[in-house]
XYZ file of C-alpha atoms in Angstrom:
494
model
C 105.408 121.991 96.966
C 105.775 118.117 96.112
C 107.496 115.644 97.991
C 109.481 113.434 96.216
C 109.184 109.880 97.453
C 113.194 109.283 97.378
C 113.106 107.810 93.948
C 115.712 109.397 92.876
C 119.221 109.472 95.305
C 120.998 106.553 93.174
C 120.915 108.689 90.518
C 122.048 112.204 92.192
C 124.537 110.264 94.203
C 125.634 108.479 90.550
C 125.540 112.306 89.084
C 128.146 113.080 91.894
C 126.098 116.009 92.929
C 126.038 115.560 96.327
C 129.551 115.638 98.328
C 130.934 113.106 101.216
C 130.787 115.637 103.501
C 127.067 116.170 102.655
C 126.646 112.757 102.380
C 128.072 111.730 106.144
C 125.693 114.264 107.709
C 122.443 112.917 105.150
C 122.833 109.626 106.170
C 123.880 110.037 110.150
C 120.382 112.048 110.233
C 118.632 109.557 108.337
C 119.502 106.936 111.068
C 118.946 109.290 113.694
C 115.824 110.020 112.522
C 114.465 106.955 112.251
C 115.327 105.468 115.448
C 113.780 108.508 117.093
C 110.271 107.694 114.944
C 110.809 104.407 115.783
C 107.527 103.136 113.770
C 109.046 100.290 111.996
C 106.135 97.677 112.613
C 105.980 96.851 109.014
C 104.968 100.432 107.685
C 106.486 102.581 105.158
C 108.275 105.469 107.593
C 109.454 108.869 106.298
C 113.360 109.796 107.484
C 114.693 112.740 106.680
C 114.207 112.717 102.764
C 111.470 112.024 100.261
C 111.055 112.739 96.352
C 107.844 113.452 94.573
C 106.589 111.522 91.672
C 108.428 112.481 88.533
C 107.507 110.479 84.909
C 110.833 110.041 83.786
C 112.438 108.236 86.946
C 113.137 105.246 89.143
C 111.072 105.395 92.695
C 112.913 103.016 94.989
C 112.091 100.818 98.282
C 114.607 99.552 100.297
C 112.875 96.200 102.201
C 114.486 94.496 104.830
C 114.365 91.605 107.558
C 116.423 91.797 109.976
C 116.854 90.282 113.831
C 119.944 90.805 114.448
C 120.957 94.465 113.670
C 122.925 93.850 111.027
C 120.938 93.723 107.840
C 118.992 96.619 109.200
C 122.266 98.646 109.156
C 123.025 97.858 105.642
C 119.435 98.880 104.816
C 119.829 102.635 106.456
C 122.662 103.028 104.552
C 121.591 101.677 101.370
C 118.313 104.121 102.205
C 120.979 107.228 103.111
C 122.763 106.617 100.078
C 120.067 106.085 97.819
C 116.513 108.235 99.124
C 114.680 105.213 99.252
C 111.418 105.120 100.557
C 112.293 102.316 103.920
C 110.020 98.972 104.746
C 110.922 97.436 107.702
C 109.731 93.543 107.114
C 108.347 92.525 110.514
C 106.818 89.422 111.646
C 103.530 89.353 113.452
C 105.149 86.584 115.522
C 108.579 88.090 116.424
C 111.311 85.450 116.789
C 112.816 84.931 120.149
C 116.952 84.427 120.965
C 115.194 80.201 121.218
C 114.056 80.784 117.804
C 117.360 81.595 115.991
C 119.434 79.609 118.012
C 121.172 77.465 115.158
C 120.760 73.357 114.695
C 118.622 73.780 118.141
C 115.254 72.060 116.110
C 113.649 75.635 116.941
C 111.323 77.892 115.322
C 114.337 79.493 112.028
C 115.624 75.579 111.555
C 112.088 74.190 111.246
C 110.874 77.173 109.152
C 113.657 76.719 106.803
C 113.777 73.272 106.150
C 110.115 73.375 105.165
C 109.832 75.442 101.850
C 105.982 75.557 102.360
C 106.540 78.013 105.293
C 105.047 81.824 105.187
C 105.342 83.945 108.549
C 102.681 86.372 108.503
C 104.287 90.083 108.531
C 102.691 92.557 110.186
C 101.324 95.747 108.307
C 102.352 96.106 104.408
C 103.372 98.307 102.028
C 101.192 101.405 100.691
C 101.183 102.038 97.185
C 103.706 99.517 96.400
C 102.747 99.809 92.743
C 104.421 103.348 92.719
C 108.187 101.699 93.093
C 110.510 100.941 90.159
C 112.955 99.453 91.895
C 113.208 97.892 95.066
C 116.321 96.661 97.022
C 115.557 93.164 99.235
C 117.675 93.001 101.753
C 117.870 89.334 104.739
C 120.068 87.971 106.670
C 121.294 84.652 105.224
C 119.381 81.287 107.099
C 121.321 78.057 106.673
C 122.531 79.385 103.170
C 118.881 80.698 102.191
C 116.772 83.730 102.494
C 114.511 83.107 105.598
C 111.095 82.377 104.478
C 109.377 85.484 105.788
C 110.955 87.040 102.612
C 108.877 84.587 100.181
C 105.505 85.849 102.502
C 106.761 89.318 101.200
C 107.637 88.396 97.395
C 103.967 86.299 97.223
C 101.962 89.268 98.900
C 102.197 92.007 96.321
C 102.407 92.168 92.091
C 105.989 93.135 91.327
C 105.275 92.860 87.515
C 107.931 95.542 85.735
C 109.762 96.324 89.058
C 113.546 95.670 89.211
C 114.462 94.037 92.511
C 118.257 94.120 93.818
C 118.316 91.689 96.679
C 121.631 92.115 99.164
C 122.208 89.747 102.415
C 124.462 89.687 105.362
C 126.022 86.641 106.567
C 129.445 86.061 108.263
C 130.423 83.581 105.739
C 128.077 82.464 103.019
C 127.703 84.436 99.895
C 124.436 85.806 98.513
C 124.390 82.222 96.391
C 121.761 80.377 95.137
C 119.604 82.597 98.251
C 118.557 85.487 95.741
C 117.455 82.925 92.652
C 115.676 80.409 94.933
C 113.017 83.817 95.025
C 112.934 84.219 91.526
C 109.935 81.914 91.007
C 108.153 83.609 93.918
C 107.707 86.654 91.458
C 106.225 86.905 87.960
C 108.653 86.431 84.759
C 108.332 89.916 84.064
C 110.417 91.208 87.105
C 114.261 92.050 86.323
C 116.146 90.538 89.058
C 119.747 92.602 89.525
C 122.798 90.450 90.710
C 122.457 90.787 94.622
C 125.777 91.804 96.987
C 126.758 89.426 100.085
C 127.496 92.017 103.232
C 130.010 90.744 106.234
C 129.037 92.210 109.876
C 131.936 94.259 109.313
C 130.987 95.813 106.209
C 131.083 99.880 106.274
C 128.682 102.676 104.424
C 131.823 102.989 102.177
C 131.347 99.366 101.244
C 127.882 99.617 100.425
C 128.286 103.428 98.460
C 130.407 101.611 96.159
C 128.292 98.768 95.883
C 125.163 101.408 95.066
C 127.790 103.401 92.436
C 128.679 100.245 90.767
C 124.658 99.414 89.574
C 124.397 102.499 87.481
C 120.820 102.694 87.355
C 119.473 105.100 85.019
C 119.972 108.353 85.255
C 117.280 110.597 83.240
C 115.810 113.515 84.744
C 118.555 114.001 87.484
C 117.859 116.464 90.426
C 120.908 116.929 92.691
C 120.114 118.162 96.309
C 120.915 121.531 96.333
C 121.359 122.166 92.833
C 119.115 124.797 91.328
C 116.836 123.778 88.291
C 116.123 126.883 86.456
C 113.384 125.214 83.925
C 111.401 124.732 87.329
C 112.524 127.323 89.181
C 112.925 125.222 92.432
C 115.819 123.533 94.222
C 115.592 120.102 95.664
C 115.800 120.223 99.642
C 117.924 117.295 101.637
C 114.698 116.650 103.203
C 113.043 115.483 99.750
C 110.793 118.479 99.369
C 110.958 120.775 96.270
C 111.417 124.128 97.438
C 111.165 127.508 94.959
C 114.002 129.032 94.496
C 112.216 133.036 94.555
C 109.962 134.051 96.626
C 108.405 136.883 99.091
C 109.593 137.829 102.330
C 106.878 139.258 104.908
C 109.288 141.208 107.047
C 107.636 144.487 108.511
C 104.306 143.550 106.104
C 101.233 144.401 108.392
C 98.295 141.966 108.126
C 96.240 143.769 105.163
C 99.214 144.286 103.263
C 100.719 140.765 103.951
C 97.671 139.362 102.714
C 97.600 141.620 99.270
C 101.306 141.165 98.893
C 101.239 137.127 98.847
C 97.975 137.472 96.109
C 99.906 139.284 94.242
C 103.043 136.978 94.585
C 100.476 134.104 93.846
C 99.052 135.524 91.299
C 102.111 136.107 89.562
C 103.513 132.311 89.676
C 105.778 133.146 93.218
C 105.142 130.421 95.480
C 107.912 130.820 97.819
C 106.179 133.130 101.009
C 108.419 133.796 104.297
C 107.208 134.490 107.616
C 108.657 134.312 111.439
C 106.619 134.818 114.750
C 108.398 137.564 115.616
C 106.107 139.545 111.948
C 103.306 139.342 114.023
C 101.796 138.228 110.436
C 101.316 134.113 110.469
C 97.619 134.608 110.404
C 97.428 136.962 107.350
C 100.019 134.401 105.438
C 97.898 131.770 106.652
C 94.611 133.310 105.367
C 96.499 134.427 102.249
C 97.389 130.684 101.307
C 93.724 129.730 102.598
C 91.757 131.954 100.193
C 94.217 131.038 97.369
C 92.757 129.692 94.261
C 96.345 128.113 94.502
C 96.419 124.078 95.412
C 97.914 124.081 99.115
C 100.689 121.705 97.701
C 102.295 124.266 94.958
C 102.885 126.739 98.134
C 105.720 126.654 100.190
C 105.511 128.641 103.629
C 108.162 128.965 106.108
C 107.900 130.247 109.431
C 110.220 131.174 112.524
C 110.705 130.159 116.385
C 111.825 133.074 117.983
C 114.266 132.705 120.822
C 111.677 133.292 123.643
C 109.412 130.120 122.007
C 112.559 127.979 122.629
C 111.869 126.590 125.802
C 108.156 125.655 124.872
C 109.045 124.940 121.323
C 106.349 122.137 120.830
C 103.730 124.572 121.963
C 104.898 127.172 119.763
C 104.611 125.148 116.969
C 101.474 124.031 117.705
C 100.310 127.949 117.920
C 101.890 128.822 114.393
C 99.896 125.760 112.796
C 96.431 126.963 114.698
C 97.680 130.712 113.346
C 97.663 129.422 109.612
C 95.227 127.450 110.292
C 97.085 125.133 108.080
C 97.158 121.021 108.147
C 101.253 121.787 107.684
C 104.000 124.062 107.525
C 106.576 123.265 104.569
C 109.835 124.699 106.994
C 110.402 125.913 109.991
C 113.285 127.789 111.468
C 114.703 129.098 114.297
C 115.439 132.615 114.153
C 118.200 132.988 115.657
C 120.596 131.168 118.232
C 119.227 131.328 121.939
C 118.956 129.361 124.860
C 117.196 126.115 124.394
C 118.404 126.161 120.981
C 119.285 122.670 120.597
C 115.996 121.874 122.473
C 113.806 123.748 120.140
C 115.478 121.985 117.172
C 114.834 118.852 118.698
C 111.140 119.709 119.096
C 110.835 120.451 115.226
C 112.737 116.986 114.399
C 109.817 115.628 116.171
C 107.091 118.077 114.720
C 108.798 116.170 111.398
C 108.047 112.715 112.303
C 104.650 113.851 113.595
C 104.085 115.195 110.281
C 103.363 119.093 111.839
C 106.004 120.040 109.413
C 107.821 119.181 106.272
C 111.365 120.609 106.434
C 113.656 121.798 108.760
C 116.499 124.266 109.362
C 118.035 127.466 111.143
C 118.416 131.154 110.280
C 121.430 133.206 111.208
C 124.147 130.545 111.765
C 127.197 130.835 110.878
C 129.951 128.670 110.713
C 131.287 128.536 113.706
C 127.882 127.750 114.924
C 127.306 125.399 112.574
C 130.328 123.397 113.846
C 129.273 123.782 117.465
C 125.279 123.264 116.707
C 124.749 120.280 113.949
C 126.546 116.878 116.047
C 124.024 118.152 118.860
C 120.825 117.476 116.480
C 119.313 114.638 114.136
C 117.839 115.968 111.112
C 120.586 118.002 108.949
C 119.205 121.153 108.200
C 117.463 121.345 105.205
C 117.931 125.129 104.749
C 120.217 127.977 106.723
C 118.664 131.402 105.740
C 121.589 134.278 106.632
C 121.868 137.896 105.509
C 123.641 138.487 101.965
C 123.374 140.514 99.589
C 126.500 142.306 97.297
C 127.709 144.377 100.380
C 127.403 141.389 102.701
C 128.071 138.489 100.453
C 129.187 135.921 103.313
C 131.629 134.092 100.164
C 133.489 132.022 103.138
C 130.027 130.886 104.596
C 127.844 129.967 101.918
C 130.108 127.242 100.544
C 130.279 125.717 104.302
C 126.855 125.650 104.281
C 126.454 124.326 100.455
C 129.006 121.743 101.267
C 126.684 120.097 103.970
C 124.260 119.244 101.723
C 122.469 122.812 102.927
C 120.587 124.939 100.929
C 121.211 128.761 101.326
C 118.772 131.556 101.743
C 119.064 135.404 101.610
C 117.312 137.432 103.399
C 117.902 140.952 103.199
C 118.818 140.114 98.940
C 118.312 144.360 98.456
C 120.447 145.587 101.213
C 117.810 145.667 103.988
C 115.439 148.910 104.965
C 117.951 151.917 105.260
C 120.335 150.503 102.404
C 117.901 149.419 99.266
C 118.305 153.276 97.673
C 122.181 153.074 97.743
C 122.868 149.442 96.263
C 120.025 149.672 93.575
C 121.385 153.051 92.753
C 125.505 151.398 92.669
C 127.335 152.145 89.468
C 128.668 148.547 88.711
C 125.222 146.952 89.065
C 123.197 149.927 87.421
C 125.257 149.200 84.425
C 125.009 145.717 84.327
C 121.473 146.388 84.328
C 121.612 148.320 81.546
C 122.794 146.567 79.640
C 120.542 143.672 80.062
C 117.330 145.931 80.048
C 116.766 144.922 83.612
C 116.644 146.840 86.779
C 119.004 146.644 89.660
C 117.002 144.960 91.834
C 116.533 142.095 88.983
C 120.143 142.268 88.837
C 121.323 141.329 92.301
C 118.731 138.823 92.775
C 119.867 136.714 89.490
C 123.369 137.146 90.652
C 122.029 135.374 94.496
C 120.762 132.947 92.319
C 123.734 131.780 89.951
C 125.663 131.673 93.446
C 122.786 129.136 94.487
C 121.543 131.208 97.086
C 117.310 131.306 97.353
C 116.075 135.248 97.557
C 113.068 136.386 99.191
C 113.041 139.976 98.984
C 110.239 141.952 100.852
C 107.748 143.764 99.370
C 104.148 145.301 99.092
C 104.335 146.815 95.554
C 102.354 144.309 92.885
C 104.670 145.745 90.246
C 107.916 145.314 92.634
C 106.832 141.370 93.518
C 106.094 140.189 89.759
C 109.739 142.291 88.797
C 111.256 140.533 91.589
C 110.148 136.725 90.221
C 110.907 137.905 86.707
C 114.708 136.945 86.903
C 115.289 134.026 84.001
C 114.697 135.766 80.637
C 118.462 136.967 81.053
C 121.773 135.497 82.519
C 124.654 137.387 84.342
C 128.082 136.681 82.618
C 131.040 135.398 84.742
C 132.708 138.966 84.381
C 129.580 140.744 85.631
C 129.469 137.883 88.458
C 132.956 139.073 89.414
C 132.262 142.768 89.040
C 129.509 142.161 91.422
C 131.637 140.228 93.865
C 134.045 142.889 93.836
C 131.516 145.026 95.770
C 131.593 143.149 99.296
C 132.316 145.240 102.104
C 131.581 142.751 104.557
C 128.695 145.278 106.180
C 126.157 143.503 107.957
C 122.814 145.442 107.804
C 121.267 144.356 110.897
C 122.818 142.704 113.988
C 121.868 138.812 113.849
């Protein structure tokens, strides 16, 4: 599925679809995450979300000098708050504790008294034509913009990009720094007024700052929201994920394989897996012999408790299984030992690029509380076990709250169960009346309570039936009827 290259958090966080809560844990990953992929030398680095290319909206760079610490800060947060794409600005001559020592005659006073003066950075920007707006953050330099940011400005064509330039200093404001770089860029750039940042500035300081510039808004995807003209829902990690799919559970090889070209072939592009299926290699050929463009398919896969202690390896094995470049998600199972370990293993499978997205299956939320301040990367996705006799109403709002998309497994009732909830009075008649069938019924009711369903099966007919969910819409009294059913029976024992 496409990866959205983080064009677009000014406006969800401007939409107010994304809550603090959600927020706090978004950007504490986001830092996280990028100090543990520590490549900053002057490269465009991936943190924990990223937007694909969409016509209609801004694609934003945060770029930043900093020496200190402090601008840097700023930056992560303007990048939590925002889904930038990141650019560390690093020279290829770093400056020394000599260099910035003030009115010393050393390297930062000689370099800004001489407006001639362009450090060389080290490593640029890719595709820098892609971004429509870019914030510039530096620390301030004897009431200026240090002159490694006019190397920056002169090095690439910002023709039509808006720039927003923000600087920390202890005292001086943002001043005359910001328009002294105007002529550095052609006429055509719109320069935004820039914001002044003491070292005791907080994220709260800078969210309001980011509110405040009201940047356009068209074409808004929230994280977590589900778009029902696409039929996706935007993951925390930037990846477009579908919000229907196929679940492999119990599928042997030969019917694995049939069952996902048949989901393909009928538009699904959601296809669930786990270790523990024995069936990786039949999903992988599946996606492999697809006439389907790798990109459009999203496959997730589980660790399995006994892979947690040689997590790394185990990933490595479900990738050479698929033989796949990727693997959209990845979750673990279940809670185990080495839990926290394995997780760990997959933030790093992340920055390695092994895998897109991120997340757990059967937590709950008391392991939830105990689980996410021991990791990095916020889960992009907790996949539990709910379906109109199970409906988990206290957890799935937890979850949501956290910026967490929620998945169903078991959407039918699970094997042993499927005959008695298709055949229950309340949601035969809603089906009914609709024309639908039951199992249409309960899956369009997971998905107006934003939960993603991936029911299992082999039947061609069954799979296209099971994607065919948007050519009706449950009323809020059917909703409720439908609620009414939970027993709070739990189908199997995770």
């Amino acid at each position: 599925m496409r990866k959205y290259s983080r064009r677009q958090f000014v406006k969800l966080a401007a939409a107010g679809g994304i809550s603090a809560a959600s927020w706090m844990l978004f950007n504490d990953s986001i830092l996280k995450a990028g100090a543990q992929e520590s490549n900053l030398n002057g490269s465009d680095f991936t943190e924990s979300s990223a937007f694909a290319d969409t016509s209609n909206s801004n694609q934003i760079l945060v770029a930043w000098f900093s020496c200190t610490g402090t601008t840097e800060q700023i930056a992560r947060w303007i990048t939590g708050k925002t889904g930038a794409d990141s650019y560390e600005i690093v020279p290829e001559d770093p400056y020394t504790e000599e260099d910035l020592a003030y009115y010393t005659g050393g390297r930062a006073d000689r370099e800004q008294e001489d407006a001639s003066v362009r450090p060389a950075i080290s490593g640029s920007v890719e595709n820098i034509g892609q971004y429509d707006v870019i914030f510039l953050g530096y620390p301030i330099w004897h009431g200026q913009a240090p002159r490694i940011i006019s190397t920056f400005l002169e090095s690439y064509d910002f023709s039509d990009v808006t720039i927003i330039p923000f600087c920390t200093s202890h005292s001086s404001g943002i001043g005359s720094s910001a328009e002294n770089l105007h002529d550095l860029c052609s006429d055509i750039v719109t320069w935004m007024e820039g914001r002044r940042f003491s070292g005791d500035a907080t994220e709260n300081d800078v969210v309001e700052w980011i509110d405040s510039l009201e940047l356009s808004e068209s074409e808004v995807q929230t994280v977590g929201e589900f778009n029902f003209e696409t039929k996706t829902v935007l993951l925390n990690s930037g990846y477009e994920m579908p919000i229907m799919g196929l679940g492999t559970y119990s599928l042997t090889d030969e019917e694995c394989a049939v069952s996902i070209a048949a989901l393909l072939e009928a538009g699904g592009r959601l296809i669930d897996t786990a270790y523990m299926y024995g069936n990786e290699a039949a999903v992988g050929r599946a996606v492999r012999d697809s006439d389907v463009p790798r990109e459009e398919i999203f496959v997730i896969t589980k660790l399995y408790p006994n892979q947690f202690a040689n997590a790394a390896e185990a990933i490595d094995t479900a990738l050479e299984k698929m033989g796949l470049d990727y693997i959209d998600m990845i979750l673990l199972h279940h809670p185990g030992n080495n839990d926290v370990e394995a997780y760990l293993a997959l933030e790093q499978a992340v920055a390695d690029g092994k895998v897109h997205s991120i997340g757990l299956s059967n937590w709950y939320v008391e392991e939830l509380e105990e689980f996410l301040p021991q990791v990095n990367i916020t889960p992009a996705l907790v996949q539990n076990e709910i379906h109109p006799y199970y409906q988990e109403n206290d957890v799935i709002p937890y979850i949501q709250s956290l910026g967490i998309v929620v998945q169903g497994w078991y959407p039918l009732g699970g094997r042993g169960y499927t005959a008695e909830l298709l055949g229950d009075e309340a949601i035969s008649a809603i089906a009914e009346d609709h024309g639908v069938s039951s199992a249409q019924v309960i899956l369009r009711w997971n998905l107006q309570k934003g939960v993603v369903v991936i029911p299992g099966s082999s039947d061609p007919d069954h799979i296209r039936e099971n994607l065919d969910l948007f050519g009706f819409e449950l009323t809020e009294e059917e909703m409720e009827q439908i609620n009414d059913l939970d027993r709070n029976e739990k189908h199997d024992w995770y």
